[in-house]
XYZ file of C-alpha atoms in Angstrom:
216
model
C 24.975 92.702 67.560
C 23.723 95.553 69.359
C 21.817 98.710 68.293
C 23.979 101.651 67.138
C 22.605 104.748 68.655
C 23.906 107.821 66.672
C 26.191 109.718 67.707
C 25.626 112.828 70.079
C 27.934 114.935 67.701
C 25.934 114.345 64.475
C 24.502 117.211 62.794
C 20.935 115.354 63.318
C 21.310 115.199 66.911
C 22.625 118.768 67.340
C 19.573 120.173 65.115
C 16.855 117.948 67.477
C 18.939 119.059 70.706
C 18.023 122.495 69.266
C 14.717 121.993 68.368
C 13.775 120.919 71.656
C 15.536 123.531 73.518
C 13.845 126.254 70.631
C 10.335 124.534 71.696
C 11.559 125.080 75.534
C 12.339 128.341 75.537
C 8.904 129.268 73.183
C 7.067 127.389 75.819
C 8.787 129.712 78.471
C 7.942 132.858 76.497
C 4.725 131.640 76.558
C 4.250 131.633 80.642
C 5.412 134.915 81.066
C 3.515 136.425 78.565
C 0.655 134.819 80.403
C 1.596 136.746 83.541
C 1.097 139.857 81.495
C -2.159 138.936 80.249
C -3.093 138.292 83.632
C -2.347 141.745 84.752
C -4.239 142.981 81.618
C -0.270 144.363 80.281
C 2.223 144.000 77.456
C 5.846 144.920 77.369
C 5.069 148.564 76.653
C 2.150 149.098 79.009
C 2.719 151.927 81.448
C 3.201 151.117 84.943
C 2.493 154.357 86.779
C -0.777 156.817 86.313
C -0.713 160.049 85.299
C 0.606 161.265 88.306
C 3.903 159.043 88.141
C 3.277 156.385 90.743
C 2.664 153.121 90.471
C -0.208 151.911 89.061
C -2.510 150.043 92.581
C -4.247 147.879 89.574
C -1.285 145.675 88.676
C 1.411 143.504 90.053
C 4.518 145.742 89.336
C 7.223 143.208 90.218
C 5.478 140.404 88.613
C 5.453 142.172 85.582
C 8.918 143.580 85.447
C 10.140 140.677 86.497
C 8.250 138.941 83.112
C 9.336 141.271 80.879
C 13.079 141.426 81.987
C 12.942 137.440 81.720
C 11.014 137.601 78.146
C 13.589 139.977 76.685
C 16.483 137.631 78.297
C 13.975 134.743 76.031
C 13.892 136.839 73.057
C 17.448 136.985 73.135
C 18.385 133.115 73.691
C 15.811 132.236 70.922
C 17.370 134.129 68.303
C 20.163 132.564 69.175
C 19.387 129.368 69.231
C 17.493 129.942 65.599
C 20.778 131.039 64.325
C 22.581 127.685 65.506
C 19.516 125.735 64.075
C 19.755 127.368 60.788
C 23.694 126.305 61.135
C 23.683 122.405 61.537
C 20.595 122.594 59.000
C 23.223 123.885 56.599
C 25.296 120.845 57.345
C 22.800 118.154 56.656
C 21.053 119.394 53.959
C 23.775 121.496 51.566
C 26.491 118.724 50.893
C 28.995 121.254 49.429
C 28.906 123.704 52.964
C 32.492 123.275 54.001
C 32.375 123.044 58.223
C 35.506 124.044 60.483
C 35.730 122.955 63.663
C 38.078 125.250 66.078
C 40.258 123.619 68.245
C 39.432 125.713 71.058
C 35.646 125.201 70.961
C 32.990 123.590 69.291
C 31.223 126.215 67.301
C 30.947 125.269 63.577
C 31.691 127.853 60.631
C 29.691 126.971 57.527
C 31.197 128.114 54.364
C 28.514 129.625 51.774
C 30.940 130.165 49.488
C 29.940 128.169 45.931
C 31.062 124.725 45.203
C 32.135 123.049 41.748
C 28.267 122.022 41.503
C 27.478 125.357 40.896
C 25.796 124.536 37.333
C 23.509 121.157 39.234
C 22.619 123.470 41.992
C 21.377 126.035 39.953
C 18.178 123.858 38.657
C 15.248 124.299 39.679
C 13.889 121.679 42.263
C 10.412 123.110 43.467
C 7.361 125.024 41.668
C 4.773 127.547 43.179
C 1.655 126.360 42.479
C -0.358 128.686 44.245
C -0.209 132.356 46.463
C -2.600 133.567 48.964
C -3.154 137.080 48.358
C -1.424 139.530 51.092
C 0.550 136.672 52.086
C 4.712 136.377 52.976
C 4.895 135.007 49.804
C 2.772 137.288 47.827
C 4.828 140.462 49.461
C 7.654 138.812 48.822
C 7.326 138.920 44.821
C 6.422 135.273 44.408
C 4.116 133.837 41.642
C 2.416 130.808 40.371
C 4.513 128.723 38.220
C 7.719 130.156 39.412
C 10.616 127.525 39.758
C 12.524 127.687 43.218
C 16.203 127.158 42.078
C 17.453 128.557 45.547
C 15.698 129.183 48.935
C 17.983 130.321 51.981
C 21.236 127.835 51.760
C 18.969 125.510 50.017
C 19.427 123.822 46.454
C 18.774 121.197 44.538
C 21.800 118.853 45.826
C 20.246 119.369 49.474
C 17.280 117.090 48.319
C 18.159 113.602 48.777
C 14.181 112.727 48.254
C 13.173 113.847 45.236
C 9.312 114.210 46.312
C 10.291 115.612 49.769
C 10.457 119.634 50.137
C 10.988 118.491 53.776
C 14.442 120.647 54.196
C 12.209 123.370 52.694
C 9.627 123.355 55.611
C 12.598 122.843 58.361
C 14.309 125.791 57.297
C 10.636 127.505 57.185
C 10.169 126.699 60.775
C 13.047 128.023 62.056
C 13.351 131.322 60.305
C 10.076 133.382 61.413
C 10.756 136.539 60.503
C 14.073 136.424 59.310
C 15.004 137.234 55.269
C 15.524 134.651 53.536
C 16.717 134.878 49.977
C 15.179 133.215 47.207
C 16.260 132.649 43.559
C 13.860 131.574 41.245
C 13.553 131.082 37.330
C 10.332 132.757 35.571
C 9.673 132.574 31.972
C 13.245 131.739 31.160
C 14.864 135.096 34.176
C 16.413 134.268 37.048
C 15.383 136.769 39.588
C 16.384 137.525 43.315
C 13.611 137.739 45.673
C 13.720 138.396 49.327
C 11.133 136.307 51.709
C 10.413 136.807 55.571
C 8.425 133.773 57.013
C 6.345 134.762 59.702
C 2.894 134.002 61.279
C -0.332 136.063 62.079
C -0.675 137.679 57.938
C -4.523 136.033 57.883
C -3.499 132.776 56.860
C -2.019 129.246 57.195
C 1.512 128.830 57.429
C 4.521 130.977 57.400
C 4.732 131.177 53.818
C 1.272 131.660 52.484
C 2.241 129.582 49.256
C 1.802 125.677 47.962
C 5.077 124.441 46.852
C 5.432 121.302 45.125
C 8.333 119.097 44.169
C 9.656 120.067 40.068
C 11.640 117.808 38.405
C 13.398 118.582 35.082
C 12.951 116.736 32.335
């Protein structure tokens, strides 16, 4: 009997198709940034002197050239983050209802709320600790807080109880994008809003230790 590959249409295959082509085009960014560092530039740098011609001390068309083709990356990335955050939808909330059109292959996730409302709606990770200044500190976040909700993700998308790994895939697709986050402190449910992102001083795009919380 021979190995069964998955499919090329799974959900898992489309999110590490992504991945990859995410890491591709971050790895592209990358170069042409170098070109500006090389020339001593960023993307707002002026290229003429006071005078208004150009500047003898830098490659001009190099650097246009690398900034035109980092916006043009800029643009495909957040793109390809929003398709990420998509299929993660798919494999990790059960309830998302997903329509194929017949005249292409995007997929429509449904975030409207399923019958499971009530099991969702517990709480399936705490806070155990904040860095000061950090994503999560800004964001409202405390210790002991119990994450009943963070982006699309619940409870039900857990299917390993002592695995917050959906948790740190959505995390590392969503740099500086809002995510909302529902948690339960001291008996309230509040509504927090929480923007991953890196370079705040610390480790991480969170700034938080989150551990897996089990009900009794």
């Amino acid at each position: 009997m021979g190995l069964m590959l998955p499919s090329p249409d799974s959900p898992r295959e489309r999110a590490r198709t992504l991945v990859a082509h995410k890491d591709a085009i971050e790895a592209e960014i990358g170069a042409q940034a170098d070109i500006l560092k090389a020339n001593s530039c960023d993307m707002t740098t002026p290229l003429v002197d006071r005078e208004g011609f150009p500047r003898a001390d830098l490659d001009i068309y190099a650097i246009r050239r690398a900034r035109t083709r980092i916006i043009e990356l800029r643009n495909d990335l957040r793109d390809v983050t929003d398709d990420i955050g998509k299929v993660l939808e798919q494999i990790y909330d059960p309830s998302a209802a997903t329509s194929v059109s017949s005249t292409s292959a995007s997929v429509e996730v449904s975030l409207q709320p399923s019958n499971t409302e009530e099991e969702k709606l517990k709480p399936f990770a705490r806070v155990d600790g904040i860095a000061p200044n950090s994503p999560a500190a800004e964001s409202g976040l405390r210790r002991e807080d119990l994450i009943v909700r963070f982006g699309h993700l619940t409870r039900s998308s857990f299917t390993v109880a002592a695995s917050l790994q959906p948790l740190a895939e959505l995390v590392s697709v969503s740099e500086n994008r809002e995510l909302a986050v529902q948690v339960l402190r001291e008996g309230e449910t509040l509504n927090l809003k929480f923007v991953p992102r890196k370079g705040w001083g610390g480790r991480g795009m969170l700034g938080c230790h989150i551990v897996p919380y089990n009900a009794v």
